[in-house]
Short mmCIF file of N, CA and C in Angstrom, two decimals:
data_model
loop_
_atom_site.label_atom_id
_atom_site.label_comp_id
_atom_site.label_asym_id
_atom_site.label_seq_id
_atom_site.Cartn_x
_atom_site.Cartn_y
_atom_site.Cartn_z
N MET A 1 -187.55 12.31 -11.29
CA MET A 1 -186.55 11.73 -12.13
C MET A 1 -187.22 10.74 -13.07
N SER A 2 -186.76 10.74 -14.29
CA SER A 2 -187.41 9.87 -15.27
C SER A 2 -186.89 8.45 -15.13
N VAL A 3 -187.63 7.53 -15.69
CA VAL A 3 -187.29 6.11 -15.65
C VAL A 3 -185.98 5.87 -16.39
N ILE A 4 -185.75 6.55 -17.48
CA ILE A 4 -184.52 6.37 -18.27
C ILE A 4 -183.32 6.83 -17.44
N THR A 5 -183.45 7.94 -16.74
CA THR A 5 -182.36 8.44 -15.90
C THR A 5 -182.10 7.47 -14.75
N GLN A 6 -183.17 6.96 -14.16
CA GLN A 6 -183.01 6.00 -13.06
C GLN A 6 -182.34 4.73 -13.57
N ASP A 7 -182.75 4.27 -14.74
CA ASP A 7 -182.17 3.06 -15.33
C ASP A 7 -180.68 3.29 -15.61
N TRP A 8 -180.39 4.48 -16.19
CA TRP A 8 -179.00 4.81 -16.51
C TRP A 8 -178.16 4.89 -15.23
N MET A 9 -178.66 5.51 -14.16
CA MET A 9 -177.94 5.64 -12.89
C MET A 9 -177.76 4.28 -12.22
N LEU A 10 -178.77 3.43 -12.32
CA LEU A 10 -178.67 2.09 -11.75
C LEU A 10 -177.58 1.29 -12.46
N LYS A 11 -177.56 1.37 -13.79
CA LYS A 11 -176.52 0.67 -14.55
C LYS A 11 -175.14 1.21 -14.20
N LEU A 12 -175.02 2.52 -14.04
CA LEU A 12 -173.75 3.13 -13.69
C LEU A 12 -173.31 2.67 -12.29
N MET A 13 -174.22 2.65 -11.33
CA MET A 13 -173.89 2.23 -9.97
C MET A 13 -173.51 0.75 -9.94
N VAL A 14 -174.22 -0.09 -10.70
CA VAL A 14 -173.89 -1.52 -10.76
C VAL A 14 -172.52 -1.70 -11.39
N SER A 15 -172.23 -0.94 -12.44
CA SER A 15 -170.92 -1.03 -13.09
C SER A 15 -169.80 -0.63 -12.14
N ILE A 16 -170.00 0.47 -11.42
CA ILE A 16 -169.00 0.91 -10.45
C ILE A 16 -168.84 -0.13 -9.35
N PHE A 17 -169.95 -0.67 -8.87
CA PHE A 17 -169.91 -1.70 -7.83
C PHE A 17 -169.14 -2.93 -8.32
N LEU A 18 -169.43 -3.38 -9.54
CA LEU A 18 -168.72 -4.55 -10.09
C LEU A 18 -167.24 -4.25 -10.30
N LEU A 19 -166.94 -3.05 -10.72
CA LEU A 19 -165.54 -2.66 -10.89
C LEU A 19 -164.81 -2.68 -9.54
N LEU A 20 -165.44 -2.12 -8.52
CA LEU A 20 -164.84 -2.13 -7.18
C LEU A 20 -164.73 -3.55 -6.63
N LEU A 21 -165.74 -4.36 -6.89
CA LEU A 21 -165.72 -5.75 -6.44
C LEU A 21 -164.59 -6.52 -7.14
N GLY A 22 -164.42 -6.28 -8.43
CA GLY A 22 -163.32 -6.92 -9.17
C GLY A 22 -161.96 -6.48 -8.67
N ALA A 23 -161.82 -5.18 -8.40
CA ALA A 23 -160.56 -4.68 -7.86
C ALA A 23 -160.29 -5.29 -6.49
N ASN A 24 -161.32 -5.40 -5.68
CA ASN A 24 -161.18 -6.01 -4.37
C ASN A 24 -160.75 -7.47 -4.50
N GLY A 25 -161.37 -8.18 -5.43
CA GLY A 25 -161.00 -9.58 -5.67
C GLY A 25 -159.55 -9.70 -6.11
N TRP A 26 -159.09 -8.77 -6.97
CA TRP A 26 -157.70 -8.81 -7.43
C TRP A 26 -156.75 -8.58 -6.25
N TRP A 27 -157.08 -7.62 -5.37
CA TRP A 27 -156.24 -7.36 -4.22
C TRP A 27 -156.20 -8.55 -3.28
N VAL A 28 -157.33 -9.21 -3.10
CA VAL A 28 -157.38 -10.40 -2.24
C VAL A 28 -156.52 -11.51 -2.84
N LYS A 29 -156.59 -11.67 -4.16
CA LYS A 29 -155.78 -12.69 -4.85
C LYS A 29 -154.29 -12.38 -4.66
N GLN A 30 -153.89 -11.12 -4.79
CA GLN A 30 -152.50 -10.73 -4.59
C GLN A 30 -152.07 -10.99 -3.14
N PHE A 31 -152.95 -10.67 -2.22
CA PHE A 31 -152.65 -10.88 -0.81
C PHE A 31 -152.42 -12.35 -0.51
N ILE A 32 -153.30 -13.20 -1.03
CA ILE A 32 -153.16 -14.65 -0.81
C ILE A 32 -151.86 -15.15 -1.43
N SER A 33 -151.53 -14.66 -2.62
CA SER A 33 -150.29 -15.06 -3.28
C SER A 33 -149.08 -14.66 -2.45
N GLU A 34 -149.09 -13.44 -1.93
CA GLU A 34 -147.99 -12.97 -1.09
C GLU A 34 -147.89 -13.77 0.20
N MET A 35 -149.02 -14.12 0.78
CA MET A 35 -149.00 -14.90 2.00
C MET A 35 -148.43 -16.29 1.77
N ARG A 36 -148.75 -16.89 0.63
CA ARG A 36 -148.18 -18.21 0.30
C ARG A 36 -146.67 -18.09 0.14
N SER A 37 -146.24 -17.04 -0.55
CA SER A 37 -144.81 -16.82 -0.74
C SER A 37 -144.13 -16.60 0.61
N PHE A 38 -144.74 -15.79 1.45
CA PHE A 38 -144.20 -15.53 2.78
C PHE A 38 -144.12 -16.80 3.60
N ARG A 39 -145.15 -17.62 3.53
CA ARG A 39 -145.18 -18.88 4.29
C ARG A 39 -144.04 -19.79 3.85
N LYS A 40 -143.80 -19.87 2.53
CA LYS A 40 -142.71 -20.71 2.01
C LYS A 40 -141.36 -20.17 2.47
N GLU A 41 -141.15 -18.87 2.38
CA GLU A 41 -139.89 -18.28 2.82
C GLU A 41 -139.69 -18.48 4.31
N PHE A 42 -140.74 -18.34 5.08
CA PHE A 42 -140.65 -18.54 6.52
C PHE A 42 -140.28 -19.99 6.84
N SER A 43 -140.88 -20.92 6.13
CA SER A 43 -140.57 -22.33 6.33
C SER A 43 -139.11 -22.62 5.99
N ASP A 44 -138.64 -22.04 4.88
CA ASP A 44 -137.23 -22.22 4.49
C ASP A 44 -136.31 -21.63 5.55
N ALA A 45 -136.67 -20.47 6.08
CA ALA A 45 -135.85 -19.83 7.11
C ALA A 45 -135.82 -20.68 8.38
N GLN A 46 -136.93 -21.31 8.72
CA GLN A 46 -136.95 -22.18 9.90
C GLN A 46 -136.03 -23.38 9.70
N GLN A 47 -136.02 -23.95 8.49
CA GLN A 47 -135.15 -25.09 8.21
C GLN A 47 -133.68 -24.69 8.30
N VAL A 48 -133.34 -23.54 7.73
CA VAL A 48 -131.96 -23.06 7.79
C VAL A 48 -131.57 -22.78 9.24
N SER A 49 -132.48 -22.18 9.98
CA SER A 49 -132.21 -21.87 11.38
C SER A 49 -131.99 -23.14 12.19
N ALA A 50 -132.78 -24.15 11.94
CA ALA A 50 -132.62 -25.43 12.66
C ALA A 50 -131.27 -26.05 12.34
N ALA A 51 -130.86 -26.00 11.07
CA ALA A 51 -129.57 -26.56 10.67
C ALA A 51 -128.43 -25.79 11.33
N GLN A 52 -128.52 -24.45 11.34
CA GLN A 52 -127.48 -23.65 11.96
C GLN A 52 -127.45 -23.87 13.47
N ASN A 53 -128.60 -24.02 14.08
CA ASN A 53 -128.66 -24.26 15.52
C ASN A 53 -127.95 -25.57 15.86
N GLN A 54 -128.17 -26.60 15.05
CA GLN A 54 -127.51 -27.88 15.29
C GLN A 54 -126.00 -27.73 15.11
N GLY A 55 -125.60 -26.97 14.08
CA GLY A 55 -124.18 -26.73 13.86
C GLY A 55 -123.55 -26.00 15.05
N PHE A 56 -124.26 -25.01 15.59
CA PHE A 56 -123.75 -24.28 16.76
C PHE A 56 -123.64 -25.20 17.97
N LYS A 57 -124.62 -26.09 18.15
CA LYS A 57 -124.56 -27.02 19.28
C LYS A 57 -123.37 -27.95 19.14
N ASP A 58 -123.14 -28.46 17.92
CA ASP A 58 -121.99 -29.34 17.68
C ASP A 58 -120.68 -28.60 17.95
N CYS A 59 -120.60 -27.37 17.49
CA CYS A 59 -119.40 -26.55 17.69
C CYS A 59 -119.18 -26.31 19.18
N ARG A 60 -120.24 -26.01 19.89
CA ARG A 60 -120.14 -25.76 21.33
C ARG A 60 -119.64 -27.02 22.06
N GLU A 61 -120.14 -28.17 21.65
CA GLU A 61 -119.73 -29.43 22.27
C GLU A 61 -118.23 -29.68 22.02
N ARG A 62 -117.79 -29.46 20.77
CA ARG A 62 -116.37 -29.65 20.47
C ARG A 62 -115.52 -28.66 21.27
N CYS A 63 -116.01 -27.44 21.39
CA CYS A 63 -115.29 -26.40 22.14
C CYS A 63 -115.18 -26.80 23.61
N ASP A 64 -116.27 -27.27 24.18
CA ASP A 64 -116.26 -27.69 25.59
C ASP A 64 -115.27 -28.84 25.80
N ASN A 65 -115.28 -29.81 24.89
CA ASN A 65 -114.35 -30.94 24.99
C ASN A 65 -112.90 -30.46 24.89
N HIS A 66 -112.65 -29.56 23.95
CA HIS A 66 -111.30 -29.03 23.77
C HIS A 66 -110.87 -28.24 25.01
N THR A 67 -111.77 -27.46 25.57
CA THR A 67 -111.46 -26.67 26.75
C THR A 67 -111.10 -27.58 27.92
N THR A 68 -111.83 -28.66 28.06
CA THR A 68 -111.53 -29.61 29.13
C THR A 68 -110.13 -30.20 28.95
N THR A 69 -109.82 -30.58 27.73
CA THR A 69 -108.50 -31.14 27.43
C THR A 69 -107.40 -30.12 27.72
N VAL A 70 -107.59 -28.90 27.28
CA VAL A 70 -106.59 -27.84 27.50
C VAL A 70 -106.42 -27.58 28.99
N ASN A 71 -107.51 -27.52 29.73
CA ASN A 71 -107.42 -27.27 31.17
C ASN A 71 -106.66 -28.37 31.89
N VAL A 72 -106.89 -29.62 31.50
CA VAL A 72 -106.18 -30.75 32.11
C VAL A 72 -104.69 -30.62 31.83
N ARG A 73 -104.35 -30.32 30.58
CA ARG A 73 -102.92 -30.19 30.22
C ARG A 73 -102.27 -29.02 30.94
N LEU A 74 -102.98 -27.89 31.04
CA LEU A 74 -102.42 -26.74 31.75
C LEU A 74 -102.20 -27.04 33.23
N ASN A 75 -103.12 -27.77 33.84
CA ASN A 75 -102.96 -28.16 35.24
C ASN A 75 -101.75 -29.07 35.41
N GLU A 76 -101.56 -29.99 34.47
CA GLU A 76 -100.39 -30.87 34.53
C GLU A 76 -99.10 -30.06 34.39
N HIS A 77 -99.08 -29.12 33.45
CA HIS A 77 -97.90 -28.28 33.26
C HIS A 77 -97.64 -27.42 34.50
N SER A 78 -98.69 -26.92 35.11
CA SER A 78 -98.54 -26.11 36.31
C SER A 78 -97.90 -26.93 37.43
N LYS A 79 -98.35 -28.15 37.59
CA LYS A 79 -97.76 -29.02 38.62
C LYS A 79 -96.28 -29.29 38.32
N THR A 80 -95.97 -29.53 37.05
CA THR A 80 -94.58 -29.80 36.66
C THR A 80 -93.71 -28.57 36.93
N LEU A 81 -94.22 -27.37 36.58
CA LEU A 81 -93.47 -26.14 36.82
C LEU A 81 -93.25 -25.91 38.31
N LYS A 82 -94.22 -26.24 39.10
CA LYS A 82 -94.08 -26.08 40.56
C LYS A 82 -92.97 -26.99 41.08
N VAL A 83 -92.96 -28.24 40.61
CA VAL A 83 -91.92 -29.19 41.03
C VAL A 83 -90.55 -28.69 40.57
N HIS A 84 -90.47 -28.20 39.32
CA HIS A 84 -89.20 -27.70 38.80
C HIS A 84 -88.73 -26.49 39.60
N GLY A 85 -89.65 -25.62 39.95
CA GLY A 85 -89.29 -24.45 40.75
C GLY A 85 -88.74 -24.85 42.11
N GLU A 86 -89.36 -25.85 42.73
CA GLU A 86 -88.86 -26.33 44.03
C GLU A 86 -87.47 -26.96 43.87
N ASP A 87 -87.29 -27.73 42.77
CA ASP A 87 -85.98 -28.35 42.52
C ASP A 87 -84.92 -27.29 42.29
N ILE A 88 -85.23 -26.25 41.54
CA ILE A 88 -84.26 -25.18 41.26
C ILE A 88 -83.92 -24.45 42.56
N ARG A 89 -84.89 -24.19 43.39
CA ARG A 89 -84.64 -23.52 44.66
C ARG A 89 -83.73 -24.38 45.55
N GLU A 90 -83.98 -25.68 45.55
CA GLU A 90 -83.15 -26.59 46.36
C GLU A 90 -81.72 -26.63 45.83
N ILE A 91 -81.57 -26.67 44.49
CA ILE A 91 -80.22 -26.69 43.89
C ILE A 91 -79.48 -25.40 44.21
N LYS A 92 -80.17 -24.26 44.07
CA LYS A 92 -79.52 -22.97 44.36
C LYS A 92 -79.12 -22.88 45.83
N THR A 93 -79.95 -23.43 46.71
CA THR A 93 -79.63 -23.41 48.14
C THR A 93 -78.38 -24.24 48.41
N LYS A 94 -78.28 -25.41 47.81
CA LYS A 94 -77.13 -26.29 48.03
C LYS A 94 -75.87 -25.71 47.42
N LEU A 95 -76.02 -25.03 46.27
CA LEU A 95 -74.85 -24.45 45.60
C LEU A 95 -74.57 -23.02 46.08
N LYS A 96 -75.43 -22.51 46.95
CA LYS A 96 -75.32 -21.16 47.51
C LYS A 96 -75.26 -20.11 46.40
N ILE A 97 -76.21 -20.24 45.43
CA ILE A 97 -76.32 -19.28 44.33
C ILE A 97 -77.43 -18.31 44.69
N LYS A 98 -77.07 -17.01 44.58
CA LYS A 98 -78.07 -16.00 44.86
C LYS A 98 -78.97 -15.84 43.64
N SER A 99 -80.23 -15.66 43.89
CA SER A 99 -81.19 -15.40 42.80
C SER A 99 -81.01 -13.98 42.33
N HIS A 100 -81.38 -13.71 41.12
CA HIS A 100 -81.25 -12.36 40.56
C HIS A 100 -82.18 -11.38 41.26
N ASP A 101 -83.22 -11.87 41.91
CA ASP A 101 -84.13 -10.95 42.60
C ASP A 101 -83.68 -10.69 44.05
N GLU A 102 -82.64 -11.38 44.52
CA GLU A 102 -82.15 -11.16 45.88
C GLU A 102 -81.14 -10.02 45.92
N GLY A 103 -80.63 -9.59 44.80
CA GLY A 103 -79.72 -8.44 44.75
C GLY A 103 -78.34 -8.89 44.61
#
């Protein structure tokens, strides 16, 4: 092979190598840019998630408090209904009134 051909092939190989190296550099730059974007979006998602988690905890606490209040009131109503039922039974017994379920 002649020196001119070798020189020409060397220049061609160096050009192809530099072109591939430049393309590789561009892809790495794009990758880094995407990773920065991803990191920012991930950070934003973590902040939103933390805020929603706190909101859910607050809601759960209010729900638990409300449930406790409702249960106390229902228990009080149940006791009152039991007393009223006993009073009605006693009144019916004294007045000798048959219940509708007795026939």
